[in-house]
Short mmCIF file of C-alpha atoms in Angstrom, two decimals:
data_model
loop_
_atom_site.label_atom_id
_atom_site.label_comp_id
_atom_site.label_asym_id
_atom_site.label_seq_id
_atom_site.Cartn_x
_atom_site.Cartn_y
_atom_site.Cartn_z
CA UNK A 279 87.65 42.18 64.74
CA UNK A 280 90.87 40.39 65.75
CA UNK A 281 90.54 36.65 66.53
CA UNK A 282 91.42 33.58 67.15
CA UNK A 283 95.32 34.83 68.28
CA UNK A 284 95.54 36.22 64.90
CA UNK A 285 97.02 39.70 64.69
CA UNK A 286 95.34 42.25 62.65
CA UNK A 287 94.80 46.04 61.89
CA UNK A 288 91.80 48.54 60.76
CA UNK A 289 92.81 52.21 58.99
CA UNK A 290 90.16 54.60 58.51
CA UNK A 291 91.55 57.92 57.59
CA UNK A 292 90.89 61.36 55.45
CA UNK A 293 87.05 61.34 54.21
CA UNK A 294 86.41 57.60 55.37
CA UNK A 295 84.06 56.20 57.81
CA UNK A 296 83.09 53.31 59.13
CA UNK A 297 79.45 51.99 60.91
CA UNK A 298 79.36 48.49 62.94
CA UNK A 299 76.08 47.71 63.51
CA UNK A 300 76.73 45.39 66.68
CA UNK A 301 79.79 45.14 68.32
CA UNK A 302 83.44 45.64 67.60
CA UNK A 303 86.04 43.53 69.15
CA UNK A 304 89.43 44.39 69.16
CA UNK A 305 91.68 41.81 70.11
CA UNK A 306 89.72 39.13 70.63
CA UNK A 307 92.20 36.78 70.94
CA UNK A 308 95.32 37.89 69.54
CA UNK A 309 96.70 41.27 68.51
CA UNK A 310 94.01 43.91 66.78
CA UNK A 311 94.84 47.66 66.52
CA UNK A 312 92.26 50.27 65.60
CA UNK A 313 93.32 53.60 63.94
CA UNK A 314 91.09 56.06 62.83
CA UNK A 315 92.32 59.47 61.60
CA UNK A 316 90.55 62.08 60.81
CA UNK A 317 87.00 60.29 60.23
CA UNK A 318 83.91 59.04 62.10
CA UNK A 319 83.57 55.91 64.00
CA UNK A 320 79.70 54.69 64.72
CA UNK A 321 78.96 51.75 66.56
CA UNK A 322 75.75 50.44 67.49
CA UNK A 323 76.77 48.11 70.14
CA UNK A 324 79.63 47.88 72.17
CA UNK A 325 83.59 48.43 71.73
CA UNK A 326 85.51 45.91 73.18
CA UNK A 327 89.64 45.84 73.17
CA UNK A 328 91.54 43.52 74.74
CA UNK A 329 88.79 40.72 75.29
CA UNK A 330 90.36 37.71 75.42
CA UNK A 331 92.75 36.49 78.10
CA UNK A 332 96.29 36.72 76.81
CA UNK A 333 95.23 39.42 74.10
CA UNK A 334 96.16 43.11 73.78
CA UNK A 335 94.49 45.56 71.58
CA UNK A 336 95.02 49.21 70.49
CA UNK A 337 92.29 51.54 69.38
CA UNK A 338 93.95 55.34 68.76
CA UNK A 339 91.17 58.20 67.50
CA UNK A 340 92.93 61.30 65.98
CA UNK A 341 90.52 64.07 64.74
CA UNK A 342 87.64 62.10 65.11
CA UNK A 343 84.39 61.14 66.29
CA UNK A 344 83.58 57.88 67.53
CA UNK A 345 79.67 57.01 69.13
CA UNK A 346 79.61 54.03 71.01
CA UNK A 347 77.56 52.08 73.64
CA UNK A 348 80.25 50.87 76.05
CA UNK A 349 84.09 50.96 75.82
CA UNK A 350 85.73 48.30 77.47
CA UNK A 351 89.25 48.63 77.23
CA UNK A 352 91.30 45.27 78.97
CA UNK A 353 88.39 42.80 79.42
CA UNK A 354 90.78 40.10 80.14
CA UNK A 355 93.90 40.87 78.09
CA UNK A 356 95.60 44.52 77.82
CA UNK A 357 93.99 47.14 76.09
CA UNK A 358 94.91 51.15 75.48
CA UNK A 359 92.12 53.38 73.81
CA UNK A 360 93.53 57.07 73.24
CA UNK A 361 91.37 59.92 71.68
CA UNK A 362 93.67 62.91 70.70
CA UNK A 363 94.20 65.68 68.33
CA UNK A 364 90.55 67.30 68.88
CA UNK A 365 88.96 63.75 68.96
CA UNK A 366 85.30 63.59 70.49
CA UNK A 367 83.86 60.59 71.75
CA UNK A 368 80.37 59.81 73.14
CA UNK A 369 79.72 57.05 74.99
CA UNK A 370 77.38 55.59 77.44
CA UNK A 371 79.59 53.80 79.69
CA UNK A 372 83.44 53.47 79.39
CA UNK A 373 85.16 50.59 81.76
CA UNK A 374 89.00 50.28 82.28
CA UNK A 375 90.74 47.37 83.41
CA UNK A 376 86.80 45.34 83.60
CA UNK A 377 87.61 41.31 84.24
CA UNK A 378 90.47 40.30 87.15
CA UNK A 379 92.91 39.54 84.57
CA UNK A 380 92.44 42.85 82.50
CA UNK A 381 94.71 45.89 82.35
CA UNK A 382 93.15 48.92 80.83
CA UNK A 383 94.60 52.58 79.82
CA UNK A 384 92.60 55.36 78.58
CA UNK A 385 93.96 58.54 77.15
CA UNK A 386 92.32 61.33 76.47
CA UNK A 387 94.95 64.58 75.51
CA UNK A 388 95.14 67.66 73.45
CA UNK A 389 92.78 70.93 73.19
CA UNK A 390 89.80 70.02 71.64
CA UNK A 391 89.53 66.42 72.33
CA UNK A 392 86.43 65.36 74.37
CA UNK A 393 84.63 62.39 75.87
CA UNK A 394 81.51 62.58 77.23
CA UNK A 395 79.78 59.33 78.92
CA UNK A 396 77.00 58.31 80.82
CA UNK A 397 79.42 56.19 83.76
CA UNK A 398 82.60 55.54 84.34
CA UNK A 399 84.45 52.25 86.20
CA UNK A 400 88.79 52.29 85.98
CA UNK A 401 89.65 49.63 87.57
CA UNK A 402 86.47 47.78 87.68
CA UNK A 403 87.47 44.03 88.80
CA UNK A 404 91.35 44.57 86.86
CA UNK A 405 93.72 46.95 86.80
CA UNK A 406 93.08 50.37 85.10
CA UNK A 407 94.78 53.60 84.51
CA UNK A 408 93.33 56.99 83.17
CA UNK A 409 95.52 60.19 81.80
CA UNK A 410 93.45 63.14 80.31
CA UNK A 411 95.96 66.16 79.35
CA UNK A 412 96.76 68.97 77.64
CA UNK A 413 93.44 71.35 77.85
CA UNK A 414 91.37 67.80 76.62
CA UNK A 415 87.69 67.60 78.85
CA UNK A 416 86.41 64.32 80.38
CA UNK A 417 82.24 64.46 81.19
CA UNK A 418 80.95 61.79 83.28
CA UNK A 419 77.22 62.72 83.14
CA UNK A 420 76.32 59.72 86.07
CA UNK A 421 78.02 57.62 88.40
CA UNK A 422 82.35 57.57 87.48
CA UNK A 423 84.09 54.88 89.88
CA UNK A 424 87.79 54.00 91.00
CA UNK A 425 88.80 50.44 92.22
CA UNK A 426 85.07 48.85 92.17
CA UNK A 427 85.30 45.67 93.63
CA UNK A 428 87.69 44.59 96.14
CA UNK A 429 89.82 42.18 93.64
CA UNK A 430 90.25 45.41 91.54
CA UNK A 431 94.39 45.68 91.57
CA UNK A 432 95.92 48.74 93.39
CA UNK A 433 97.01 50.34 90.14
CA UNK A 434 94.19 52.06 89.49
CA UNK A 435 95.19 55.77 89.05
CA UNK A 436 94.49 58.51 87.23
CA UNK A 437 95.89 61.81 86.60
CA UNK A 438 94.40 64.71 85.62
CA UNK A 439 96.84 68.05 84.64
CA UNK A 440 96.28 71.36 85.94
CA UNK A 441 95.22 72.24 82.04
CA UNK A 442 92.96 69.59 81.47
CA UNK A 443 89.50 68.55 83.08
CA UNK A 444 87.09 65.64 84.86
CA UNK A 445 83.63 66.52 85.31
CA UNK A 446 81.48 64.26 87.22
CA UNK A 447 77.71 64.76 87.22
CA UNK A 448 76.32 62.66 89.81
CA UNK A 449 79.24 60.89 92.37
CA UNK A 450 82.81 60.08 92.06
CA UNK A 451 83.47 56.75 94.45
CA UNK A 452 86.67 55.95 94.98
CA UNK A 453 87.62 52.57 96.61
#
């Protein structure tokens, strides 16, 4: 947790891990970064970066596993989550660029990295971009949305390489 426009940073790497029972905010109100390498990630609640307006967070999983609620990534500020290096994640809902003044980026790349969640929204009410490369596989088990509401900003995009995948299980709504 990052607050308060303080600026701040979390390691967890080799053999460590780290449980949050509740939710994790990263940059609340100033600068947080998240970096976990190589270790586990639980969270009982939500993950939040980039909450506040004005704030910009960072959260980077390399040859990990992260379980989550929801990943919000830009509430109000700008936020960046990448999962790499065989990374899984399992969530039940990720959202990119949620509030109107957010500005969310999600990366997903590398063989062996994974996400699976329950929904996904890029570009929910703010701007929001998502990359998945490099053999890594994206599962959206429900309903996975682009440019939700009508004061999303036209910069939602996504791109998806010829190596990599985006399953949807139930409907993909775009606009």
């Amino acid at each position: 947790l990052v607050h308060g426009g303080g600026n701040g940073m979390i390691t967890v790497a080799g053999t460590g891990d780290l449980s949050v029972s509740g939710n994790m905010i990263v940059g609340s109100g100033g600068i947080g970064a998240l970096d976990v390498n190589a270790s586990s990630l639980d969270i009982s609640g939500s993950l939040d970066i980039a909450d506040g307006v004005a704030s910009s967070g960072d959260v980077t999983l390399a040859q990990s596993t992260l379980s989550v609620g929801t990943i919000t990534i830009g509430n109000s500020g700008a936020g960046t989550f990448s999962a790499n290096q065989a990374a899984e994640v399992t969530a039940t809902e990720i959202v990119v660029g949620a509030a109107k003044l957010g500005n969310g980026t999600f990366n997903l790349d590398g063989s062996g990295s994974e996400v699976q969640a329950g929904s996904m929204q890029v570009g929910n009410a703010g701007a929001g971009a998502l990359q998945v490369t490099n053999h890594a596989l994206l599962q959206v088990t429900g309903l996975a949305t682009m440019g939700v509401t009508a004061s999303a900003k036209l910069q939602e995009t996504a791109a998806i390489e010829s190596n990599a995948s985006w399953t949807s299980g139930s409907e993909l709504d775009i606009g």
